[in-house]
Amino acid sequence: MNDLFARVHILDAPYFIDTVYDYVIPQYLHGIVSVGSVVSVPFGKGNKSSYAVVFGIADKTDFNGVKSIIDVVPDVFLNDELLKLCIFLKDRTFCTIGDAVKSAVPVSAFGKMYTVYSLAEDIDIDSFSENARNICIFLRDNPMSKYD
């Protein structure tokens, strides 16, 4: 199956970089990501998890090294009317798309993003060094979460 690309606006982008960015839609999210979806994406040099709104989907991009969407935010979706309103607000009031979205969607809808670290189930740690085995055992017994 060919790659699909989401054209997104980053919600926390400052005005001077508030533009469309292309992200690969991973195979497991095909059919889930659509125009109006709110997704989490790696953004910037540090790949910080950021929220973005999908404004378009394409089967090709003009850019190399395009990053992948991390996940879809459940239960948050902007219909065509809200997307058009956000573009109107950006054009007429000189706000960012993120500012417009945040004024149209309750902040509580986004929740708090977090990352979970845990050991993969089918990993053979016998060939690892002692330090690596200890880390793996710790992760297996103590999955950790980090709020972004």
CSV table of C-alpha atoms in Angstrom, one decimal:
chain,number,residue,atom,x,y,z
A,1,MET,CA,0.0,0.0,0.0
A,2,ASN,CA,1.3,3.5,-0.8
A,3,ASP,CA,2.1,6.1,1.8
A,4,LEU,CA,-0.5,8.7,2.6
A,5,PHE,CA,0.5,12.1,3.9
A,6,ALA,CA,-1.5,14.3,6.3
A,7,ARG,CA,-1.2,18.1,5.8
A,8,VAL,CA,-1.4,19.5,9.3
A,9,HIS,CA,-1.1,22.8,11.2
A,10,ILE,CA,0.7,22.6,14.6
A,11,LEU,CA,-1.4,24.0,17.3
A,12,ASP,CA,1.4,25.5,19.4
A,13,ALA,CA,3.3,27.0,16.4
A,14,PRO,CA,4.1,30.7,16.7
A,15,TYR,CA,2.7,32.9,13.9
A,16,PHE,CA,5.9,33.1,11.8
A,17,ILE,CA,6.0,29.3,11.4
A,18,ASP,CA,2.2,28.7,11.3
A,19,THR,CA,2.1,26.9,8.0
A,20,VAL,CA,1.1,23.5,6.7
A,21,TYR,CA,3.5,20.6,7.5
A,22,ASP,CA,3.4,17.1,5.9
A,23,TYR,CA,3.5,13.9,8.0
A,24,VAL,CA,3.3,10.3,7.0
A,25,ILE,CA,0.2,8.5,8.1
A,26,PRO,CA,1.4,5.1,9.4
A,27,GLN,CA,-0.4,2.0,8.0
A,28,TYR,CA,-2.1,1.3,11.3
A,29,LEU,CA,-3.7,4.8,11.2
A,30,HIS,CA,-5.0,4.6,7.6
A,31,GLY,CA,-8.7,5.0,7.7
A,32,ILE,CA,-8.6,6.6,11.2
A,33,VAL,CA,-6.8,9.8,10.3
A,34,SER,CA,-9.0,12.1,8.3
A,35,VAL,CA,-9.4,15.8,7.6
A,36,GLY,CA,-10.4,17.4,10.9
A,37,SER,CA,-8.6,14.8,13.1
A,38,VAL,CA,-6.5,16.1,15.9
A,39,VAL,CA,-3.2,14.1,15.9
A,40,SER,CA,0.0,14.1,17.9
A,41,VAL,CA,3.2,14.6,15.9
A,42,PRO,CA,6.9,15.0,16.6
A,43,PHE,CA,7.8,18.6,15.9
A,44,GLY,CA,11.0,20.5,15.7
A,45,LYS,CA,14.6,19.3,16.1
A,46,GLY,CA,13.8,17.7,19.5
A,47,ASN,CA,10.8,15.9,18.1
A,48,LYS,CA,8.6,17.2,20.9
A,49,SER,CA,5.1,15.7,20.9
A,50,SER,CA,2.7,18.4,19.7
A,51,TYR,CA,-0.9,18.5,18.8
A,52,ALA,CA,-1.9,19.2,15.2
A,53,VAL,CA,-5.0,19.4,13.1
A,54,VAL,CA,-5.3,17.6,9.8
A,55,PHE,CA,-6.4,20.0,7.0
A,56,GLY,CA,-5.7,17.7,4.1
A,57,ILE,CA,-4.6,14.3,3.0
A,58,ALA,CA,-2.4,13.6,0.0
A,59,ASP,CA,-0.8,10.6,-1.7
A,60,LYS,CA,2.5,12.4,-2.3
A,61,THR,CA,4.7,15.1,-0.8
A,62,ASP,CA,7.4,17.4,-2.1
A,63,PHE,CA,9.6,16.9,1.0
A,64,ASN,CA,12.1,14.3,2.0
A,65,GLY,CA,12.5,12.8,5.5
A,66,VAL,CA,8.9,13.4,6.4
A,67,LYS,CA,8.1,12.3,10.0
A,68,SER,CA,5.2,10.1,11.0
A,69,ILE,CA,2.1,10.9,13.0
A,70,ILE,CA,2.4,9.4,16.5
A,71,ASP,CA,-1.3,8.9,17.3
A,72,VAL,CA,-4.8,10.3,16.9
A,73,VAL,CA,-6.4,12.2,19.8
A,74,PRO,CA,-9.7,10.3,20.5
A,75,ASP,CA,-13.0,12.1,20.6
A,76,VAL,CA,-11.7,15.4,19.2
A,77,PHE,CA,-12.7,16.2,15.6
A,78,LEU,CA,-13.2,19.5,13.7
A,79,ASN,CA,-15.9,19.4,11.1
A,80,ASP,CA,-15.6,21.3,7.8
A,81,GLU,CA,-17.4,24.3,9.2
A,82,LEU,CA,-15.0,24.6,12.2
A,83,LEU,CA,-11.9,24.2,9.8
A,84,LYS,CA,-13.2,26.9,7.6
A,85,LEU,CA,-13.8,29.1,10.6
A,86,CYS,CA,-10.3,28.6,11.8
A,87,ILE,CA,-8.9,29.6,8.4
A,88,PHE,CA,-11.1,32.6,8.4
A,89,LEU,CA,-10.0,33.7,11.8
A,90,LYS,CA,-6.3,33.2,10.8
A,91,ASP,CA,-6.8,35.3,7.7
A,92,ARG,CA,-8.8,38.1,9.2
A,93,THR,CA,-7.5,38.4,12.8
A,94,PHE,CA,-3.8,37.5,12.2
A,95,CYS,CA,-4.0,34.8,14.8
A,96,THR,CA,-2.5,31.3,14.4
A,97,ILE,CA,-4.5,28.3,13.4
A,98,GLY,CA,-3.7,26.9,16.9
A,99,ASP,CA,-5.2,30.0,18.5
A,100,ALA,CA,-8.3,29.7,16.3
A,101,VAL,CA,-8.7,26.0,17.1
A,102,LYS,CA,-8.2,26.6,20.8
A,103,SER,CA,-11.0,29.2,20.7
A,104,ALA,CA,-13.3,26.8,19.0
A,105,VAL,CA,-12.6,23.6,21.0
A,106,PRO,CA,-12.6,23.4,24.8
A,107,VAL,CA,-9.1,23.0,26.2
A,108,SER,CA,-10.2,20.1,28.3
A,109,ALA,CA,-10.8,18.1,25.1
A,110,PHE,CA,-7.1,17.8,24.5
A,111,GLY,CA,-6.2,16.3,27.9
A,112,LYS,CA,-2.6,15.7,28.8
A,113,MET,CA,-0.2,13.9,26.5
A,114,TYR,CA,2.0,11.3,28.1
A,115,THR,CA,4.5,8.7,27.1
A,116,VAL,CA,4.7,5.2,28.5
A,117,TYR,CA,8.0,3.3,28.7
A,118,SER,CA,7.8,-0.5,29.1
A,119,LEU,CA,9.7,-3.6,28.0
A,120,ALA,CA,8.5,-5.3,24.8
A,121,GLU,CA,7.0,-8.7,25.5
A,122,ASP,CA,9.1,-11.0,23.3
A,123,ILE,CA,12.5,-9.7,24.1
A,124,ASP,CA,15.3,-12.1,25.0
A,125,ILE,CA,17.5,-10.3,27.6
A,126,ASP,CA,19.9,-13.3,28.2
A,127,SER,CA,22.5,-12.0,25.7
A,128,PHE,CA,22.5,-8.5,27.2
A,129,SER,CA,25.1,-7.1,29.5
A,130,GLU,CA,24.3,-7.2,33.2
A,131,ASN,CA,23.5,-3.5,33.2
A,132,ALA,CA,21.2,-3.8,30.2
A,133,ARG,CA,19.5,-6.8,31.8
A,134,ASN,CA,18.9,-4.9,35.0
A,135,ILE,CA,17.4,-2.0,33.1
A,136,CYS,CA,15.1,-4.4,31.2
A,137,ILE,CA,14.0,-6.2,34.4
A,138,PHE,CA,13.3,-2.8,36.0
A,139,LEU,CA,11.2,-1.6,33.0
A,140,ARG,CA,9.4,-5.0,32.9
A,141,ASP,CA,8.5,-4.7,36.6
A,142,ASN,CA,7.9,-0.9,36.7
A,143,PRO,CA,6.4,0.6,33.5
A,144,MET,CA,6.9,4.4,33.6
A,145,SER,CA,4.9,7.3,32.3
A,146,LYS,CA,6.2,10.8,31.4
A,147,TYR,CA,3.9,13.7,30.9
A,148,ASP,CA,4.9,16.0,28.0
